[in-house]
Short mmCIF file of C-alpha atoms in Angstrom, two decimals:
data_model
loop_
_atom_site.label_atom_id
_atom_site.label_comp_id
_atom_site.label_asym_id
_atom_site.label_seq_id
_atom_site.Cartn_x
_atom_site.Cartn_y
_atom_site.Cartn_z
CA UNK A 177 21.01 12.86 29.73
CA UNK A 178 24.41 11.18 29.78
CA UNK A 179 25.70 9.08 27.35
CA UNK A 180 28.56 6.44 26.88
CA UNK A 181 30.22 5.62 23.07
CA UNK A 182 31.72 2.36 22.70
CA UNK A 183 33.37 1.82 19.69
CA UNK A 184 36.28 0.21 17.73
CA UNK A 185 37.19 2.57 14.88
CA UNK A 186 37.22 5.53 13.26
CA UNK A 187 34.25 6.95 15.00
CA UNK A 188 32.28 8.89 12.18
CA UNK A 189 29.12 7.94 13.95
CA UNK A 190 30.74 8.99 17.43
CA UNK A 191 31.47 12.60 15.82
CA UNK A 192 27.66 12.92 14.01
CA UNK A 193 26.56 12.56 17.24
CA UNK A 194 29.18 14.94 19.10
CA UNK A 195 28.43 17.56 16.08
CA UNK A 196 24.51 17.39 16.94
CA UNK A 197 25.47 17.66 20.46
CA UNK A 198 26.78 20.78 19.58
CA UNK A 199 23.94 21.92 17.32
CA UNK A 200 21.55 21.29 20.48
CA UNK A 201 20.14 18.45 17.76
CA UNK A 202 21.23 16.26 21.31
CA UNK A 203 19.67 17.04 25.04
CA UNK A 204 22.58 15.03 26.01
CA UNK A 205 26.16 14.85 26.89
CA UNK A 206 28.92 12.04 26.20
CA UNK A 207 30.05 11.26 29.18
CA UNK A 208 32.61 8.85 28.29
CA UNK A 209 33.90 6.54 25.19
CA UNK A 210 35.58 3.43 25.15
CA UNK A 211 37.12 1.31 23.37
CA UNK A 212 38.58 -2.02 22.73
CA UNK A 213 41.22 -0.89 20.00
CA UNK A 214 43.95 1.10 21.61
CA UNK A 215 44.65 3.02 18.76
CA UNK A 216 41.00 4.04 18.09
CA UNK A 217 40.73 7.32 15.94
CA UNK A 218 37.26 7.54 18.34
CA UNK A 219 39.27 7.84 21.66
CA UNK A 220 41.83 10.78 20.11
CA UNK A 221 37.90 12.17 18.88
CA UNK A 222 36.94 11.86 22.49
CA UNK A 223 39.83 13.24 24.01
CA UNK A 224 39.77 16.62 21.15
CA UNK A 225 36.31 17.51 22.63
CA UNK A 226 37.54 17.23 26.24
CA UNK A 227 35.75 13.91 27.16
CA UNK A 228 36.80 10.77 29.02
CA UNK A 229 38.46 8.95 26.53
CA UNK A 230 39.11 4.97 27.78
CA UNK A 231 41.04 2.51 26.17
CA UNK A 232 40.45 -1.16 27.92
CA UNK A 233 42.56 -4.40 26.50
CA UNK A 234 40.31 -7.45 26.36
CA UNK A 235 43.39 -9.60 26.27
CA UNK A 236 43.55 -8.99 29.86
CA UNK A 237 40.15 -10.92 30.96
CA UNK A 238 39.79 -14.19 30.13
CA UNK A 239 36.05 -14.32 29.65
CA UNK A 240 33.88 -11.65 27.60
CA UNK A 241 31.58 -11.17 30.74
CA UNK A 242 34.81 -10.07 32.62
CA UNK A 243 35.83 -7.34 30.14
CA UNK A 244 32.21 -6.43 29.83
CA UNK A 245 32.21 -6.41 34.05
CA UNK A 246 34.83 -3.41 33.57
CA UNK A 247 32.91 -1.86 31.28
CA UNK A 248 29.81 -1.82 33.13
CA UNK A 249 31.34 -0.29 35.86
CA UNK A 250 32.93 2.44 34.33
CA UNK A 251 29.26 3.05 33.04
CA UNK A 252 27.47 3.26 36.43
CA UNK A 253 30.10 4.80 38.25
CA UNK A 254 29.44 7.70 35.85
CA UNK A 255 25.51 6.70 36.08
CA UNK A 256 24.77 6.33 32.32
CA UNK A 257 21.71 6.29 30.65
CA UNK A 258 22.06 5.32 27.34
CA UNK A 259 25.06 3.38 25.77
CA UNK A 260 25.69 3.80 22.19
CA UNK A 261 27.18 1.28 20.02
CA UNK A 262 29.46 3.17 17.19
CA UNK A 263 31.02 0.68 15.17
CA UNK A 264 32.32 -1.58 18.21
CA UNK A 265 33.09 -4.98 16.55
CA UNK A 266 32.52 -7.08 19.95
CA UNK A 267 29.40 -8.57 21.09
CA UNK A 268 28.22 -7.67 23.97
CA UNK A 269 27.74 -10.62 27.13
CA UNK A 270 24.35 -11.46 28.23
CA UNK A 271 24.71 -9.92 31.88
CA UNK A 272 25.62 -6.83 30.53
CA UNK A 273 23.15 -6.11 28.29
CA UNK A 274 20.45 -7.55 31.13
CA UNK A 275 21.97 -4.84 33.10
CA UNK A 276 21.65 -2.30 30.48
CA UNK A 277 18.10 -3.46 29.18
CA UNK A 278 16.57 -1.29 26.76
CA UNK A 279 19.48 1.19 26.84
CA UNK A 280 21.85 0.26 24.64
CA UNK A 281 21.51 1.25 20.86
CA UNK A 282 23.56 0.20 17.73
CA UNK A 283 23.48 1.43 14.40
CA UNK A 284 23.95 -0.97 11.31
CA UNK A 285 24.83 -0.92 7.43
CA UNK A 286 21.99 -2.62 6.44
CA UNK A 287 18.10 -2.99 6.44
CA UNK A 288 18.00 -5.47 9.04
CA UNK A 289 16.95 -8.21 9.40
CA UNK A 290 18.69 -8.78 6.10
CA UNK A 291 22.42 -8.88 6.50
CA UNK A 292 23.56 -8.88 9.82
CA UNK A 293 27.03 -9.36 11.29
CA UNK A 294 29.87 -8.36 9.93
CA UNK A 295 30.45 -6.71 6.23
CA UNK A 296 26.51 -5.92 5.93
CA UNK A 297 27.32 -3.70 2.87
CA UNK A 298 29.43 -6.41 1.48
CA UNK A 299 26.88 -8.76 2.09
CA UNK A 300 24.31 -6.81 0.46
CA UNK A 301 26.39 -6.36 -2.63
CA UNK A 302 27.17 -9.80 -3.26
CA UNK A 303 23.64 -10.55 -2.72
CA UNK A 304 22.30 -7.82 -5.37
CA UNK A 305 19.65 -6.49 -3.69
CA UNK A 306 18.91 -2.70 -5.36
CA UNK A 307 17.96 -0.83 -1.88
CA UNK A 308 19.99 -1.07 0.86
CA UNK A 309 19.89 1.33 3.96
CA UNK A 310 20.57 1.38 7.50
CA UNK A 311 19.13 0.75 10.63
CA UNK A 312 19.51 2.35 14.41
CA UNK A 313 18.36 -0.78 16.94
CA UNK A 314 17.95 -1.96 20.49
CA UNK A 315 20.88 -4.07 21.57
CA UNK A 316 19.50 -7.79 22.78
CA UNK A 317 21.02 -10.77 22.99
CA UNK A 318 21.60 -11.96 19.62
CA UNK A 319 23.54 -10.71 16.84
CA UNK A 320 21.40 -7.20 15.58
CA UNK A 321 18.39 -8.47 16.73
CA UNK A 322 17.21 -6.16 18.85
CA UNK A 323 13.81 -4.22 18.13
CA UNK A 324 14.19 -2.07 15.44
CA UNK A 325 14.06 2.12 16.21
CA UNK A 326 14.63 3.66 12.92
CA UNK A 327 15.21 2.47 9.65
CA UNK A 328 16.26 4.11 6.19
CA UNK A 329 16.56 2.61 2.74
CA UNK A 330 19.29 4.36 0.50
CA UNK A 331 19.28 2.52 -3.55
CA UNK A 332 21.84 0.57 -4.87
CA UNK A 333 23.68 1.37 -8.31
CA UNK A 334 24.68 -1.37 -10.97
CA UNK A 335 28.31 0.67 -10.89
CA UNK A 336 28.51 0.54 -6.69
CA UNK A 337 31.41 -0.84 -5.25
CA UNK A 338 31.60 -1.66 -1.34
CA UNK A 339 33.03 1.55 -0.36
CA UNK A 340 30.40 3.71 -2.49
CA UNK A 341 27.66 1.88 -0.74
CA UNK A 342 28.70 2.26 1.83
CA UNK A 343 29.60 5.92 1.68
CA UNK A 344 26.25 6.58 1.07
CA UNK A 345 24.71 4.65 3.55
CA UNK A 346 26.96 6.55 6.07
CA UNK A 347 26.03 9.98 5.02
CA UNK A 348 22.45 8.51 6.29
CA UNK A 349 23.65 7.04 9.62
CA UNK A 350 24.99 10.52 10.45
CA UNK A 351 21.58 11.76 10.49
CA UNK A 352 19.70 8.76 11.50
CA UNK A 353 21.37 8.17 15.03
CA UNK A 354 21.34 11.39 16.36
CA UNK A 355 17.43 11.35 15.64
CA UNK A 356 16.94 7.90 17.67
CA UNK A 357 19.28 9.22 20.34
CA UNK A 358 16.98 12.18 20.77
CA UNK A 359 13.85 10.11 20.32
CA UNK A 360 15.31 8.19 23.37
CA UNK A 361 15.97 11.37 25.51
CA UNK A 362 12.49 13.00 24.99
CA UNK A 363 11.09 8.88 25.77
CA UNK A 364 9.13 9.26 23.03
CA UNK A 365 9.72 5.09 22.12
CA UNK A 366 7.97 2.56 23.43
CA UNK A 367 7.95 -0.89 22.77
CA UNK A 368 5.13 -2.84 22.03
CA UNK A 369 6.07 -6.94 21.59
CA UNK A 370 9.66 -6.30 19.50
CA UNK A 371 7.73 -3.32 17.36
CA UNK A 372 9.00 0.29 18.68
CA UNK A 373 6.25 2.41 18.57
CA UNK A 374 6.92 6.50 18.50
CA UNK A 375 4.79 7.90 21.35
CA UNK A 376 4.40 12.16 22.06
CA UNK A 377 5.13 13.37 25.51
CA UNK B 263 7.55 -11.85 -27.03
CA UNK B 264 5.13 -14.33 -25.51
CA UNK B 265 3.92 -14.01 -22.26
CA UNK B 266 2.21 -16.68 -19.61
CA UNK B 267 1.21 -16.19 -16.50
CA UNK B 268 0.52 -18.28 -13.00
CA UNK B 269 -1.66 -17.44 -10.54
CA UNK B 270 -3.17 -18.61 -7.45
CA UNK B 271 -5.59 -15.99 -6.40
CA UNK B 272 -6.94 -12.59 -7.37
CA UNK B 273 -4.65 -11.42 -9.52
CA UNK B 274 -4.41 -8.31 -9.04
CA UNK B 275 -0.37 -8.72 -10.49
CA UNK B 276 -2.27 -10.31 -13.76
CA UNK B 277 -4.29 -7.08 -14.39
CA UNK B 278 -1.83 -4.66 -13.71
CA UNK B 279 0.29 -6.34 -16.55
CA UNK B 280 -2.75 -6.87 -18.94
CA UNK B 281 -3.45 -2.84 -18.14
CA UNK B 282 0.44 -2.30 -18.97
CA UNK B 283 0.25 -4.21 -22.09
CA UNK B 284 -2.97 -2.22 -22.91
CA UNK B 285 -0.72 1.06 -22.74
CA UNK B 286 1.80 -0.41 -24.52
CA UNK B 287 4.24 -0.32 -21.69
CA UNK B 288 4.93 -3.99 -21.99
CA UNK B 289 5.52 -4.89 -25.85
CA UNK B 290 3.82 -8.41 -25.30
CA UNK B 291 0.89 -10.15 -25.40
CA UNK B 292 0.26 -12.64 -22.44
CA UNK B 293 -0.79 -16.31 -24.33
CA UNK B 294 -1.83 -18.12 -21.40
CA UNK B 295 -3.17 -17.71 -17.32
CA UNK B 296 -2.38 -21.19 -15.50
CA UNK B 297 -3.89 -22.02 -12.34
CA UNK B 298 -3.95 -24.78 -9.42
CA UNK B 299 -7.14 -22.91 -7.92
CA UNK B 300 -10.06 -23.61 -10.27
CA UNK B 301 -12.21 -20.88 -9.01
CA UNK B 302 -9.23 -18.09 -9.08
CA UNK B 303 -10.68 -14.70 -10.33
CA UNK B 304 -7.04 -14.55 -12.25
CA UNK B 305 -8.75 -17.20 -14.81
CA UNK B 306 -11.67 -15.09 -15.07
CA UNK B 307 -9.58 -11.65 -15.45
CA UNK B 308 -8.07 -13.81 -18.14
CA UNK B 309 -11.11 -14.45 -20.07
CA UNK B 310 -12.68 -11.19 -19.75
CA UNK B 311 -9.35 -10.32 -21.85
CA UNK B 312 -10.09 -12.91 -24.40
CA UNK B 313 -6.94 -14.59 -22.88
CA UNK B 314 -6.88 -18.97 -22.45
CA UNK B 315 -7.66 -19.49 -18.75
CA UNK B 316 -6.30 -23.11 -17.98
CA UNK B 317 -7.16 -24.76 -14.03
CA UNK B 318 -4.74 -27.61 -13.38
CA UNK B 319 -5.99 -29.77 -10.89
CA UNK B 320 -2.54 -30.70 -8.65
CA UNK B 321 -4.65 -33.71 -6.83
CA UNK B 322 -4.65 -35.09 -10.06
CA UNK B 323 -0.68 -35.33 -9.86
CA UNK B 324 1.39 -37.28 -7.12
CA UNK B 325 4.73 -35.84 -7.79
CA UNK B 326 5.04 -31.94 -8.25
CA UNK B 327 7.17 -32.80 -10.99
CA UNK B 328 4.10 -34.75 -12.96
CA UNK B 329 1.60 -31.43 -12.48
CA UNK B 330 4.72 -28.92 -13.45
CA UNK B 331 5.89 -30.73 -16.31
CA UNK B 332 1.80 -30.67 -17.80
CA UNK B 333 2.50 -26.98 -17.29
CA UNK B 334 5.80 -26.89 -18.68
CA UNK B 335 3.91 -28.82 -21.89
CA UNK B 336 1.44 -26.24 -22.34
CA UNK B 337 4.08 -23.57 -22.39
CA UNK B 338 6.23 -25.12 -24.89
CA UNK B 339 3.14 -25.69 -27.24
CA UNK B 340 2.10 -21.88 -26.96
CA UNK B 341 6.33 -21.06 -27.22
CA UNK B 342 6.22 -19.20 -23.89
CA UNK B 343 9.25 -16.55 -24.00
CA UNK B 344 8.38 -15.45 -20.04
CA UNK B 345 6.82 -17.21 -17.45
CA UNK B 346 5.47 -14.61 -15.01
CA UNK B 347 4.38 -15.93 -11.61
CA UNK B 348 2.23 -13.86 -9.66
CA UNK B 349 0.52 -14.60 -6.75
CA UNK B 350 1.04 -18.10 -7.67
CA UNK B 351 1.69 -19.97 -4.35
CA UNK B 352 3.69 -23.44 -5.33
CA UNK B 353 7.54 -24.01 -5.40
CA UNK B 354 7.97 -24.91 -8.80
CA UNK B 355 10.31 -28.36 -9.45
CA UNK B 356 13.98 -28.10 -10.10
CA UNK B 357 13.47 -29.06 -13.54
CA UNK B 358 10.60 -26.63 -14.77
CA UNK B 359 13.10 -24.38 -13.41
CA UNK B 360 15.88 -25.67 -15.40
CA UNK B 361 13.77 -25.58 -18.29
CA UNK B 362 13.13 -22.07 -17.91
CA UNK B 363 15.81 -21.08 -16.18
CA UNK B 364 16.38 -17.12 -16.49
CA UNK B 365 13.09 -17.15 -18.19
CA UNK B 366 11.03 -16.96 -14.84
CA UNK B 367 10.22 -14.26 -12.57
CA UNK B 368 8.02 -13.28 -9.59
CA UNK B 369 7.32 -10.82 -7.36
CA UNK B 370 7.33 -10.92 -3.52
CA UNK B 371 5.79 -8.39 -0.79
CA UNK B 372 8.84 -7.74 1.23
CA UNK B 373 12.79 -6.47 0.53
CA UNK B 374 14.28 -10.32 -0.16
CA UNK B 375 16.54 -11.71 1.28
CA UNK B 376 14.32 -10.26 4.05
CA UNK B 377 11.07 -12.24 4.85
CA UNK B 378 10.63 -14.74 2.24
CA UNK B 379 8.29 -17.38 1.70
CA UNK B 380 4.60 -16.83 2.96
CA UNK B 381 3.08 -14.85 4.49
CA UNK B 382 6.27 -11.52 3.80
CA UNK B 383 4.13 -9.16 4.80
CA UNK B 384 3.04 -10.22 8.05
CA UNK B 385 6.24 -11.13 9.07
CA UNK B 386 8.11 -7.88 8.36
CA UNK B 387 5.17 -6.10 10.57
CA UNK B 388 5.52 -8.24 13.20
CA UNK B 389 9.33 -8.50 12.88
CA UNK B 390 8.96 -4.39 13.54
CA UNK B 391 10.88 -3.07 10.68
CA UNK B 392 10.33 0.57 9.85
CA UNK B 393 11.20 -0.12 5.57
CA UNK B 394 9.51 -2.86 3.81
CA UNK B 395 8.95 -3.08 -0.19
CA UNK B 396 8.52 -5.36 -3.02
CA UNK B 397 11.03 -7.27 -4.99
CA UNK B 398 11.32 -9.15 -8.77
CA UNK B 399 13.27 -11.25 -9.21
CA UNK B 400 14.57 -13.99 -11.48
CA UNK B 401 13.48 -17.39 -9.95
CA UNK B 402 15.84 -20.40 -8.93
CA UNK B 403 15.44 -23.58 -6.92
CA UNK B 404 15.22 -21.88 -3.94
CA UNK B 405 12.27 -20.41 -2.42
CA UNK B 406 12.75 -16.40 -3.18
CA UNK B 407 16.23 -16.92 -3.59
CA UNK B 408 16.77 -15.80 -7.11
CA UNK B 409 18.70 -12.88 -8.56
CA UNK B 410 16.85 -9.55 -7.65
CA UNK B 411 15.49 -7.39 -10.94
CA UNK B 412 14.12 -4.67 -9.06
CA UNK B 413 13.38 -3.64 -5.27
CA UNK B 414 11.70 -0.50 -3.84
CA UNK B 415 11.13 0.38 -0.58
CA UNK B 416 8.16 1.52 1.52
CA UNK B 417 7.91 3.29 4.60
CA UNK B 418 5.89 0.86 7.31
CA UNK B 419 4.01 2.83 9.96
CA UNK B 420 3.21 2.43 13.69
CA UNK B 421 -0.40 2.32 12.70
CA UNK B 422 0.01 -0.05 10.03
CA UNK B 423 -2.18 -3.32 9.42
CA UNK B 424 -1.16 -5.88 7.95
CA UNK B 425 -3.87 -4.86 5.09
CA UNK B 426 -3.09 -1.36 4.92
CA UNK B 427 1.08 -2.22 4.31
CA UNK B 428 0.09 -4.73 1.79
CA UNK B 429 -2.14 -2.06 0.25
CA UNK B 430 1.03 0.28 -0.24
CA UNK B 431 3.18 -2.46 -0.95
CA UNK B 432 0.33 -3.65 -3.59
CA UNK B 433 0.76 -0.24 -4.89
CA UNK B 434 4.34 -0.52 -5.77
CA UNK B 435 4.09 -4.12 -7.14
CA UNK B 436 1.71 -2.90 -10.14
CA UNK B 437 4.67 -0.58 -11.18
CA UNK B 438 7.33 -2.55 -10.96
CA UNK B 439 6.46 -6.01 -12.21
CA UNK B 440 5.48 -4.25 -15.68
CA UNK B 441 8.70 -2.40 -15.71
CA UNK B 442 11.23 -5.43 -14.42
CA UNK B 443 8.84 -7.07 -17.45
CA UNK B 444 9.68 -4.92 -20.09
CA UNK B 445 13.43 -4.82 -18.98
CA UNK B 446 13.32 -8.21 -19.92
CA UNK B 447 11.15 -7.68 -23.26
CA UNK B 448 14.24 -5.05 -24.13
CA UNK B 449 16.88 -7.17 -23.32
CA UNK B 450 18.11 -5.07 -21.06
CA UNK B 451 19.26 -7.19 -18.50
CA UNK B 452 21.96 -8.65 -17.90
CA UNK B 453 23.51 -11.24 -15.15
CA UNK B 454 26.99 -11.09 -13.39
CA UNK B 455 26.96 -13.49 -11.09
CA UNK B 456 23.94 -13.08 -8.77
CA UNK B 457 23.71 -9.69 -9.74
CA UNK B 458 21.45 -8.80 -11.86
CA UNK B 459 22.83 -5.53 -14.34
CA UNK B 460 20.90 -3.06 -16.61
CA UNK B 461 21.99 -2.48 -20.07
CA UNK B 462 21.44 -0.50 -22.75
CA UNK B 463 20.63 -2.23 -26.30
#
């Protein structure tokens, strides 16, 4: 199966998912990644393991659906089937996730639908819940709303700062995407209403 | 330390703290069960323990704040240290709170902030998350909105009811609430901010 990473940063979820690629914990290939941020640590990732690596500036459209229009071509010209959201910090337009339907994923710090949006493990903190977690989604419209594919709760300490939490949930999202990614491959999820049901080929 | 209780319904909270207290795992005694449903088996588990049982009739009242200060009476008369609602389904009045204020707690079927208010359990299974829990917390003005005590989480699963995650979460509550009751008993806890701390005495 071929897949497309779009992402902003560092790309720890990008390389979880190209190191279970290479543990054959992946039927699937990254076909391309790109990002917003020119400077991306997940492009030079890209580029080390000899894939596409594809920088786009979004202060050269003037409307999101235009930059998204790029990006969606890139994606079918290299006939993608799943697009994976790894820490890219831009919301996606309605036509292109229409056009993408049920094939785009996204992975978040938190056990949505509590704290969504940005800083989720700040969020979280502040808040003082005492479990936390993370959760790998559906991309729809709305701000990680999308049905829910996986889900994993991780505790919260009285001592945690931001970055311990989130270190923690991390080491979880490492193992918790590349699972959904290869639940999508083998289609063993189907939705039922916004519940995703596992199903056994 | 004195104990009272509100309920609306079974119970079930009520007799997993009487069993607690039994065990001496809670170093109280619970004074009083108050409740706006006359024919609530929590009364009756209350005087099968030798416990008052006290229906308020909240037709009787026209402002919330009449029926929750008679309550707020009959805890100052028995000098209530901890007013433990369970199961007890009315917003309580901002000054009952006041009056107690750190001095209340409740439980809740679902991971708050996530799927408050009525109904918590229904809501998460139809929301389609894959975690779900329980949750005490410290009440405020808001509804669920107070600082969180204790949370643990529950897996939910693609054959779950609505009954049978309610069981599991059920299964949780009657080990927490005693616990996140005794905390208090000890003095062990501690606010900063909205978060709630653990210390040792």
């Amino acid at each position: 199966m071929r897949l497309a990473v779009l992402a902003s940063g560092y790309g720890s979820n990008l390389q979880a998912i190209l190191d279970a690629i290479e543990r054959k914990e992946i039927d699937g290939r990254v076909e391309i990644v790109i990002s917003d941020v020119e400077d991306a640590y997940a492009l030079e990732r890209a580029r080390k393991h000899g894939i596409e690596g594809v920088y786009i500036n979004p202060r050269e459209y003037e409307k999101r659906e235009d930059f998204d229009g790029v990006i969606a071509g890139l994606l079918q010209e290299r006939q993608i089937d799943l697009v994976i959201l790894a820490g890219y910090m831009r919301l996606l337009s309605p036509p292109f996730v229409k056009q993408f339907e049920g094939r785009i994923m996204n992975i978040h710090p938190s056990l949505l639908p509590a704290f969504p949006g940005l800083n989720g493990v700040k969020k979280a903190l502040s808040y003082g819940v005492k479990v936390s977690g993370c959760t790998v989604h559906f991309v729809d419209e709305g701000l990680d709303t999308g049905p829910i594919i996986l889900q994993e709760a991780v505790p919260v300490f009285d001592d945690d700062t931001e970055e311990s939490l989130h270190e923690r949930i991390h080491q979880v999202e490492h193992r918790l995407y590349p699972k959904a990614i290869q639940l999508f491959i083998e289609q063993k999820l189907r939705l039922e209403g916004r519940r995703c049901m596992r199903v056994e080929k």
